[in-house]
Amino acid sequence: MSKDHAETGNLQPHLNKLGAALDNYLKFEHPDAYFSINEWQTKLDEALPQTGVGIDEVLKILTDTIIPNGSPVPNPGFTSFITTGATTASTLASTASSIASPQRYLRTAFNYVEELSLHWLAEMCGVKHLQGIYSSGGSVANLVALGGARQWAFEKQGHDPALHGIDRATRIYASHECHHTIQRSGGVLGLGRRAIKAIPCDAGGRMQTEPLVEAIESDLREGILPVAIVANAGSTNTGAIDPLSDIGKIAQQYQIWFHVDGAFGLPGILDERLADHYQGIEMADSVIVDPHKWLGASVGVAATFVRDREILNRAFTQEPADYLEGSAVDISEEKTKIEHSLDDFGIPYFDYGVELSAPCRGIVVWAMIKEIGVAGMRDRIVRHNDMAYRLADIARDHPKLELLDTPTLSICCFRYRAPEIKDLDQFNQRLHRQLIRENTYMPSTTRINGQLALRPCFVGARAEMYQVDGLVEAVIRIGDNLINN
Ligand SMILES: *Cc1c(COP(=O)(O)O)cnc(C)c1O
């Protein structure tokens, strides 16, 4: 294959074939992998190709060998992690930007939509007063938010931590149930993972405020600088929402940055039945949400919201460089009208976080919201919550099931039980292994107050109510079989 520029040929015929292969994949008609793991590995295992096979052959390997042996994550019955398959709108938008705007800067329609979609997302999630920036996921979004918190806490002391590093012991308060990217953020920001103080939770997995106040008081006596209080709006484990209003007031009282981790659960605010749980969000200094979780975006889309992005600029500035600033017209000096996409950078998102080159993520959020509107998003969130509530009702009443946690959002923790089972943890672990091998219902497991639970988390755009009954049927059937054999 040596045709000149074969690598930049027309997309359309190939995208047609790719689309057909992906539609076929999404039928999930075959078990887990199409071939055995051994088989597809053998097919793919080859030395570095010195000569190319051409685009048709690449596409053939993609459609015949790689896609059919892809991930169960987009399967509607996959309820293990809080990520899902991208919706059609998301897929189209990310494909479009990979060609038409490989970067999120310059005065392009994509840069404009990046900002527009951040406004839409903030308004939809009840944090209209905040300014946003996208990043690759909740991990980076938390890091960026806490970078803002660190900047704020130290600037009040007359010190620039981004410029000079930090000069004293600090503390971040977060619940026992917080996502461990909070600890990692502490490590990366130079505060240390041990600077995260784990505050105990109540039986429902919500942060208790008394020990929070005690911890702050004790640190202040010892001269430790509080940097942030982190509350969950939807914990990863059970979907618990911390008492945001009480925690927000404590943050205000002690003048501590209030961060809300809503990576999974922030869109739950669309479910009007849950409005009380989100009260207090207006006090937040920073909030994160992962459109690639509950909203159905392709993976790699998260947002951090803060009151004023300038604090992020100070926290994450690279300081000016000729290869960047020198390449755009300085409009303040030359008073040039912006007429060409290269006349300026557009909104300089690269100043507000840790990424310079980055894909346009706003276009994905824009496409998803534009397609179904807030009403469509709300319907989906309500449907997923209803799935968890229905499962909870069944588990509460069924003699062979036990509900281990009352769901707030779309996660329901329950297990199989029978009087003759001695070790319920081990039994449910075995049941879970068999369940996921059937490839129809794939929840994860977790521990609730020490007990092993099956933990379906309903977030996929393709997940539907009928699956709740299917899951219950499968759990009872496998449990009964295990007892009898
Ligand atoms: C998933 C999750 C994260 C991490 O997000 P990634 O997108 O996986 O990096 C952080 N916080 C919470 C509460 C989460 O559920």
Coordinates of C-alpha atoms and ligand atoms in Angstrom, one line a residue:
M1 CA 0.0 0.0 0.0
S2 CA 1.9 3.0 -1.1
K3 CA -0.6 5.3 -2.7
D4 CA 0.3 8.9 -2.0
H5 CA -1.7 10.5 0.9
A6 CA -3.9 7.5 1.3
E7 CA -4.1 8.5 4.9
T8 CA -6.1 11.7 4.2
G9 CA -8.7 10.2 1.9
N10 CA -12.4 10.8 2.1
L11 CA -14.1 10.0 5.3
Q12 CA -17.6 9.3 4.2
P13 CA -17.5 5.7 2.9
H14 CA -15.5 4.6 5.9
L15 CA -17.7 6.4 8.4
N16 CA -20.7 4.6 6.9
K17 CA -19.1 1.3 7.5
L18 CA -17.9 2.2 11.0
G19 CA -21.4 3.4 11.9
A20 CA -22.9 0.1 10.8
A21 CA -20.4 -1.9 12.8
L22 CA -21.1 0.3 15.9
D23 CA -24.8 -0.1 15.5
N24 CA -24.3 -3.8 15.3
Y25 CA -22.2 -3.7 18.4
L26 CA -24.8 -1.9 20.4
K27 CA -27.3 -4.8 19.8
F28 CA -25.2 -6.8 22.3
E29 CA -26.4 -10.0 20.7
H30 CA -23.3 -12.0 21.5
P31 CA -21.8 -12.8 24.8
D32 CA -19.1 -10.6 26.3
A33 CA -16.3 -10.8 23.8
Y34 CA -17.2 -12.2 20.3
F35 CA -14.1 -14.3 20.3
S36 CA -12.3 -15.7 23.4
I37 CA -9.8 -13.3 24.9
N38 CA -7.1 -15.7 23.8
E39 CA -8.4 -15.6 20.2
W40 CA -8.6 -11.9 19.7
Q41 CA -5.2 -11.4 21.4
T42 CA -3.6 -13.9 19.0
K43 CA -5.1 -12.0 16.1
L44 CA -3.9 -8.6 17.2
D45 CA -0.5 -9.7 18.5
E46 CA 2.0 -8.7 15.9
A47 CA 5.3 -6.9 15.5
L48 CA 5.6 -3.2 14.6
P49 CA 4.4 -3.0 11.0
Q50 CA 7.1 -1.7 8.7
T51 CA 4.8 -1.3 5.8
G52 CA 1.1 -0.3 6.0
V53 CA -1.9 -2.3 5.0
G54 CA -4.0 0.7 3.9
I55 CA -7.2 2.1 5.3
D56 CA -9.6 -0.6 4.1
E57 CA -7.8 -3.2 5.9
V58 CA -7.5 -1.1 9.1
L59 CA -11.2 -0.5 9.0
K60 CA -11.8 -4.3 8.5
I61 CA -9.7 -5.1 11.5
L62 CA -11.5 -2.5 13.5
T63 CA -15.0 -3.7 12.5
D64 CA -14.3 -7.5 12.6
T65 CA -11.8 -7.9 15.4
I66 CA -11.6 -4.9 17.7
I67 CA -15.2 -3.5 18.0
P68 CA -16.9 -6.9 18.6
N69 CA -14.5 -7.5 21.4
G70 CA -15.0 -4.1 23.0
S71 CA -16.3 -3.1 26.4
P72 CA -19.6 -4.1 28.1
V73 CA -19.8 -0.5 29.5
P74 CA -22.4 0.7 26.9
N75 CA -24.6 -2.4 27.4
P76 CA -27.9 -1.2 29.0
G77 CA -27.5 -4.0 31.6
F78 CA -24.1 -2.8 32.6
T79 CA -24.6 -1.0 35.9
S80 CA -21.1 -1.4 37.5
F81 CA -19.3 1.8 37.1
I82 CA -20.7 5.3 36.8
T83 CA -19.7 5.6 33.2
T84 CA -21.8 4.6 30.2
G85 CA -21.7 4.5 26.4
A86 CA -21.9 7.8 24.5
T87 CA -25.2 8.8 23.1
T88 CA -25.5 9.3 19.3
A89 CA -25.4 13.1 19.7
S90 CA -22.2 12.9 21.7
T91 CA -20.6 10.5 19.2
L92 CA -21.4 12.8 16.3
A93 CA -20.2 15.9 18.1
S94 CA -16.9 14.5 19.1
T95 CA -16.3 13.1 15.7
A96 CA -17.1 16.5 14.2
S97 CA -14.7 18.4 16.5
S98 CA -11.8 15.9 15.9
I99 CA -11.8 17.1 12.3
A100 CA -13.2 20.6 12.3
S101 CA -11.7 21.9 15.6
P102 CA -9.0 19.7 17.0
Q103 CA -8.4 22.4 19.7
R104 CA -10.7 24.4 21.9
Y105 CA -9.0 27.7 21.3
L106 CA -9.1 30.4 18.5
R107 CA -12.2 32.4 17.5
T108 CA -14.1 29.5 16.2
A109 CA -17.7 28.4 16.5
F110 CA -16.4 25.5 18.6
N111 CA -14.7 27.8 21.1
Y112 CA -17.9 29.8 21.3
V113 CA -20.0 26.7 21.9
E114 CA -17.5 25.6 24.6
E115 CA -18.6 28.7 26.6
L116 CA -22.2 28.6 25.7
S117 CA -22.5 25.0 26.8
L118 CA -20.8 25.7 30.1
H119 CA -23.5 28.3 30.7
W120 CA -26.2 25.8 29.8
L121 CA -24.7 23.1 31.9
A122 CA -24.3 25.4 34.9
E123 CA -27.9 26.6 34.6
M124 CA -29.3 23.1 34.1
C125 CA -27.4 22.0 37.3
G126 CA -28.5 24.8 39.5
V127 CA -25.2 26.7 39.6
K128 CA -25.9 29.5 37.2
H129 CA -23.8 31.9 39.3
L130 CA -20.6 30.0 38.6
Q131 CA -18.1 30.1 35.6
G132 CA -16.8 26.9 34.2
I133 CA -14.0 25.0 32.5
Y134 CA -14.0 21.5 31.0
S135 CA -11.4 18.9 31.7
S136 CA -11.0 15.2 31.1
G137 CA -12.9 13.8 34.1
G138 CA -13.8 14.2 37.7
S139 CA -10.2 13.5 38.8
V140 CA -8.9 16.6 37.0
A141 CA -12.0 18.6 37.7
N142 CA -11.5 18.1 41.4
L143 CA -7.8 18.9 41.1
V144 CA -8.6 22.2 39.3
A145 CA -11.3 23.1 41.9
L146 CA -9.0 22.4 44.8
G147 CA -6.2 24.3 43.1
G148 CA -8.5 27.3 43.2
A149 CA -9.2 26.6 46.9
R150 CA -5.5 26.4 47.7
Q151 CA -4.9 29.7 45.9
W152 CA -7.7 31.4 47.8
A153 CA -6.7 30.1 51.2
F154 CA -3.0 31.2 50.8
E155 CA -3.7 34.5 49.1
K156 CA -5.7 35.5 52.2
Q157 CA -2.4 34.9 54.1
G158 CA -0.5 37.1 51.7
H159 CA 1.2 34.2 49.9
D160 CA 1.0 32.9 46.3
P161 CA 1.2 29.1 46.6
A162 CA 1.3 28.6 42.8
L163 CA 4.4 30.8 42.5
H164 CA 6.3 30.0 45.7
G165 CA 5.0 26.6 46.8
I166 CA 3.4 26.2 50.2
D167 CA 5.0 27.0 53.5
R168 CA 2.8 25.5 56.1
A169 CA 0.5 22.6 57.1
T170 CA -2.9 22.6 55.5
R171 CA -6.2 20.6 55.8
I172 CA -9.0 19.6 53.4
Y173 CA -12.1 18.2 55.1
A174 CA -14.0 15.5 53.2
S175 CA -16.3 12.7 54.2
H176 CA -15.2 9.0 54.6
E177 CA -17.2 8.4 51.5
C178 CA -15.4 11.0 49.4
H179 CA -13.9 9.9 46.0
H180 CA -10.1 9.2 46.4
T181 CA -9.3 11.7 43.7
I182 CA -9.6 14.2 46.6
Q183 CA -6.6 12.6 48.3
R184 CA -4.7 12.5 45.0
S185 CA -5.5 16.2 44.4
G186 CA -4.0 16.9 47.9
G187 CA -0.9 15.0 46.8
V188 CA -0.5 16.7 43.5
L189 CA -1.2 20.2 44.9
G190 CA 1.7 19.7 47.4
L191 CA -0.6 19.6 50.4
G192 CA -0.1 15.9 50.9
R193 CA -2.7 13.1 50.8
R194 CA -2.5 13.1 54.6
A195 CA -3.8 16.7 54.6
I196 CA -7.3 15.2 53.8
K197 CA -9.2 14.7 57.0
A198 CA -11.8 12.0 56.7
I199 CA -15.0 13.1 58.5
P200 CA -17.3 10.3 59.7
C201 CA -20.6 9.7 58.1
D202 CA -24.0 8.7 59.4
A203 CA -25.6 5.3 58.5
G204 CA -26.8 6.7 55.2
G205 CA -23.3 7.7 54.1
R206 CA -23.7 11.4 54.7
M207 CA -21.0 13.6 56.3
Q208 CA -21.7 14.4 60.0
T209 CA -21.3 18.0 60.8
E210 CA -20.4 17.8 64.5
P211 CA -17.1 16.0 63.9
L212 CA -16.5 18.4 61.0
V213 CA -16.7 21.4 63.3
E214 CA -14.5 19.7 65.9
A215 CA -11.9 18.9 63.3
I216 CA -11.8 22.6 62.1
E217 CA -11.6 23.9 65.7
S218 CA -8.8 21.6 66.6
D219 CA -6.8 22.4 63.4
L220 CA -7.2 26.2 64.0
R221 CA -5.9 25.8 67.6
E222 CA -2.8 24.1 66.1
G223 CA -2.2 26.7 63.4
I224 CA -3.1 24.4 60.5
L225 CA -4.5 26.3 57.5
P226 CA -8.0 25.0 56.3
V227 CA -8.0 24.9 52.5
A228 CA -11.4 23.4 51.7
I229 CA -14.4 21.5 52.8
V230 CA -15.5 18.9 50.2
A231 CA -19.1 17.7 50.2
N232 CA -20.5 14.9 48.0
A233 CA -23.6 15.6 45.9
G234 CA -24.0 11.9 45.1
S235 CA -21.3 9.7 46.6
T236 CA -19.7 7.1 44.3
N237 CA -20.6 4.3 46.6
T238 CA -24.3 4.8 47.3
G239 CA -25.3 8.2 45.8
A240 CA -25.6 9.8 49.2
I241 CA -25.8 13.6 49.2
D242 CA -24.1 15.3 52.1
P243 CA -26.1 18.0 54.0
L244 CA -25.0 20.7 51.7
S245 CA -26.8 23.5 53.5
D246 CA -25.4 22.8 56.9
I247 CA -21.9 22.2 55.5
G248 CA -22.1 25.4 53.4
K249 CA -23.0 27.4 56.5
I250 CA -20.1 26.0 58.4
A251 CA -17.8 26.9 55.5
Q252 CA -19.1 30.4 55.5
Q253 CA -18.8 30.7 59.3
Y254 CA -15.1 29.7 59.2
Q255 CA -14.4 31.4 55.8
I256 CA -13.3 28.1 54.2
W257 CA -13.7 27.3 50.5
F258 CA -16.8 25.1 50.0
H259 CA -16.3 22.5 47.2
V260 CA -19.1 20.2 46.1
D261 CA -18.2 17.0 44.2
G262 CA -21.1 16.3 42.0
A263 CA -19.2 14.3 39.4
F264 CA -22.0 11.7 39.4
G265 CA -24.9 13.2 41.2
L266 CA -25.1 16.9 40.4
P267 CA -27.6 16.3 37.5
G268 CA -29.9 14.7 40.1
I269 CA -31.0 18.2 40.8
L270 CA -33.2 17.9 37.8
D271 CA -35.4 15.5 39.7
E272 CA -37.7 17.9 41.5
R273 CA -38.5 15.3 44.2
L274 CA -34.9 15.8 45.4
A275 CA -34.8 19.6 45.5
D276 CA -34.3 19.7 49.3
H277 CA -31.2 17.6 49.1
Y278 CA -29.5 20.2 46.8
Q279 CA -30.3 23.2 49.0
G280 CA -27.1 24.9 49.9
I281 CA -25.4 24.3 46.5
E282 CA -25.7 28.1 46.0
M283 CA -23.1 28.6 48.8
A284 CA -20.5 26.5 46.9
D285 CA -17.3 28.2 45.9
S286 CA -16.6 25.3 43.4
V287 CA -18.7 22.5 42.0
I288 CA -17.8 19.7 39.6
V289 CA -19.9 17.5 37.3
D290 CA -19.0 14.7 34.9
P291 CA -21.2 14.9 31.7
H292 CA -19.5 11.6 30.9
K293 CA -21.4 10.0 33.8
W294 CA -25.1 10.6 34.1
L295 CA -25.5 12.8 31.0
G296 CA -24.3 10.3 28.5
A297 CA -21.2 12.0 27.0
S298 CA -18.3 10.1 25.5
V299 CA -15.7 9.6 28.2
G300 CA -13.3 12.5 28.7
V301 CA -15.8 15.3 29.6
A302 CA -16.0 16.9 33.1
A303 CA -16.6 20.5 34.2
T304 CA -15.3 22.5 37.1
F305 CA -17.3 25.6 38.1
V306 CA -16.0 28.4 40.3
R307 CA -17.2 31.9 41.2
D308 CA -14.4 33.7 39.2
R309 CA -12.1 31.9 36.8
E310 CA -9.4 34.5 37.5
I311 CA -8.5 32.5 40.6
L312 CA -7.9 29.5 38.4
N313 CA -5.8 31.6 36.1
R314 CA -3.6 32.6 39.1
A315 CA -3.5 29.0 40.3
F316 CA -2.6 27.4 37.0
T317 CA -0.8 30.1 34.9
Q318 CA 2.2 28.9 32.9
E319 CA 3.3 32.5 32.7
P320 CA 3.6 34.0 29.2
A321 CA 5.4 32.2 26.4
D322 CA 6.4 33.6 23.0
Y323 CA 5.1 30.6 21.1
L324 CA 1.6 31.2 22.5
E325 CA 1.0 34.8 23.2
G326 CA 3.2 36.0 20.4
S327 CA 1.2 34.1 17.8
A328 CA -2.1 36.0 18.3
V329 CA -2.7 39.6 17.7
D330 CA -2.6 41.8 20.8
I331 CA -6.0 43.4 20.4
S332 CA -5.6 45.8 23.3
E333 CA -2.5 47.5 21.7
E334 CA -3.3 47.4 18.0
K335 CA -7.0 47.9 18.4
T336 CA -7.5 45.4 15.6
K337 CA -10.9 44.2 14.9
I338 CA -11.2 40.5 15.3
E339 CA -12.1 39.3 11.9
H340 CA -10.1 36.1 11.5
S341 CA -10.3 33.0 13.7
L342 CA -6.5 33.4 14.2
D343 CA -6.8 37.0 15.5
D344 CA -7.1 35.8 19.0
F345 CA -7.3 32.7 21.2
G346 CA -11.0 33.1 22.0
I347 CA -11.6 32.3 25.7
P348 CA -8.2 31.1 27.0
Y349 CA -9.3 27.9 28.7
F350 CA -5.7 26.7 28.8
D351 CA -5.1 29.4 31.5
Y352 CA -7.8 28.0 33.8
G353 CA -6.6 24.4 34.3
V354 CA -3.8 21.9 33.7
E355 CA -4.3 21.2 30.0
L356 CA -3.1 23.2 27.0
S357 CA -4.0 21.0 24.0
A358 CA -7.4 19.6 24.7
P359 CA -10.4 18.5 22.7
C360 CA -13.6 20.6 22.4
R361 CA -15.8 19.1 25.0
G362 CA -18.5 21.7 25.0
I363 CA -19.6 20.6 21.6
V364 CA -20.6 17.3 23.1
V365 CA -22.5 18.8 25.9
W366 CA -24.1 21.3 23.5
A367 CA -25.3 18.5 21.1
M368 CA -26.7 16.4 23.9
I369 CA -28.7 19.2 25.5
K370 CA -29.8 20.6 22.1
E371 CA -31.0 17.2 21.1
I372 CA -33.4 16.5 24.0
G373 CA -33.4 19.7 26.0
V374 CA -33.6 20.0 29.7
A375 CA -36.9 18.2 29.6
G376 CA -35.3 15.1 28.0
M377 CA -32.4 15.1 30.5
R378 CA -34.9 15.4 33.4
D379 CA -37.0 12.5 32.0
R380 CA -33.9 10.3 31.9
I381 CA -32.7 11.2 35.4
V382 CA -36.1 10.7 36.8
R383 CA -36.4 7.3 35.0
H384 CA -33.0 6.2 36.4
N385 CA -34.0 7.3 39.9
D386 CA -37.3 5.5 39.6
M387 CA -35.4 2.3 38.6
A388 CA -33.4 2.4 41.8
Y389 CA -36.5 3.3 43.9
R390 CA -38.5 0.4 42.3
L391 CA -35.7 -2.0 42.9
A392 CA -35.6 -0.8 46.5
D393 CA -39.3 -1.4 47.0
I394 CA -39.0 -4.9 45.6
A395 CA -36.0 -5.7 47.7
R396 CA -37.6 -4.4 50.9
D397 CA -40.7 -6.6 50.4
H398 CA -39.2 -9.8 48.9
P399 CA -38.5 -12.6 51.4
K400 CA -35.3 -13.6 49.6
L401 CA -33.9 -10.1 49.2
E402 CA -32.6 -7.5 51.6
L403 CA -32.3 -3.8 51.0
L404 CA -29.1 -2.5 52.5
D405 CA -29.4 1.2 51.8
T406 CA -32.4 3.4 50.9
P407 CA -31.5 5.1 47.6
T408 CA -31.4 8.8 47.1
L409 CA -30.2 8.8 43.5
S410 CA -30.0 5.9 41.0
I411 CA -27.9 3.5 43.0
C412 CA -29.6 0.6 44.9
C413 CA -27.6 -1.6 47.3
F414 CA -29.3 -4.9 48.1
R415 CA -28.5 -8.6 48.4
Y416 CA -30.0 -12.1 48.3
R417 CA -30.7 -13.8 51.6
A418 CA -32.1 -17.0 53.0
P419 CA -32.1 -18.5 56.5
E420 CA -29.9 -21.4 55.5
I421 CA -27.0 -19.3 54.2
K422 CA -24.3 -19.0 56.8
D423 CA -22.0 -16.5 55.1
L424 CA -24.1 -14.0 53.2
D425 CA -21.1 -12.0 52.0
Q426 CA -19.4 -15.0 50.4
F427 CA -22.7 -16.2 49.0
N428 CA -23.5 -12.9 47.3
Q429 CA -20.0 -12.7 46.0
R430 CA -20.5 -16.1 44.2
L431 CA -23.9 -15.0 43.0
H432 CA -22.4 -11.9 41.6
R433 CA -19.7 -13.8 39.7
Q434 CA -22.4 -15.9 38.0
L435 CA -24.7 -13.0 37.3
I436 CA -22.1 -11.0 35.4
R437 CA -21.2 -14.1 33.3
E438 CA -24.7 -14.2 31.9
N439 CA -23.9 -10.7 30.3
T440 CA -27.4 -9.4 30.8
Y441 CA -27.2 -7.7 34.1
M442 CA -23.8 -6.5 35.3
P443 CA -23.9 -4.6 38.6
S444 CA -20.9 -4.1 40.8
T445 CA -20.6 -5.1 44.4
T446 CA -19.7 -2.9 47.4
R447 CA -19.8 -3.0 51.2
I448 CA -22.6 -1.2 53.1
N449 CA -21.8 -0.9 56.8
G450 CA -19.5 -4.0 56.4
Q451 CA -22.0 -6.1 54.4
L452 CA -21.4 -7.2 50.8
A453 CA -24.1 -5.7 48.5
L454 CA -25.0 -5.9 44.9
R455 CA -24.8 -2.4 43.6
P456 CA -26.5 -1.5 40.3
C457 CA -26.1 2.1 39.3
F458 CA -28.6 3.1 36.6
V459 CA -27.0 5.9 34.5
G460 CA -26.9 4.7 30.9
A461 CA -29.1 6.5 28.4
R462 CA -30.1 3.1 27.1
A463 CA -31.2 1.7 30.5
E464 CA -34.9 1.1 30.8
M465 CA -37.3 0.2 33.6
Y466 CA -38.0 -3.3 32.5
Q467 CA -34.4 -4.2 33.4
V468 CA -35.2 -3.9 37.1
D469 CA -37.5 -6.9 36.9
G470 CA -35.0 -8.8 34.8
L471 CA -32.3 -8.1 37.3
V472 CA -34.5 -9.3 40.2
E473 CA -35.5 -12.4 38.4
A474 CA -31.8 -13.2 37.6
V475 CA -30.7 -12.7 41.2
I476 CA -33.4 -14.9 42.6
R477 CA -32.9 -17.6 40.1
I478 CA -29.1 -17.7 40.6
G479 CA -29.4 -17.5 44.4
D480 CA -32.0 -20.3 44.4
N481 CA -29.7 -22.5 42.2
L482 CA -26.7 -21.8 44.4
I483 CA -28.7 -23.0 47.5
N484 CA -29.9 -26.1 45.9
N485 CA -26.5 -27.2 44.5
Ligands
LIG1 C1 -16.3 9.2 39.3 C2 -16.1 10.2 40.3 C3 -14.9 10.9 40.4 C4 -13.8 10.7 39.4 O1 -14.2 11.1 38.1 P1 -13.5 10.5 36.8 O2 -14.3 11.1 35.7 O3 -13.6 9.0 36.8 O4 -12.1 11.0 36.8 C5 -14.8 11.9 41.3 N1 -15.8 12.1 42.3 C6 -16.9 11.3 42.3 C7 -18.0 11.6 43.3 C8 -17.1 10.4 41.3 O5 -18.2 9.6 41.3

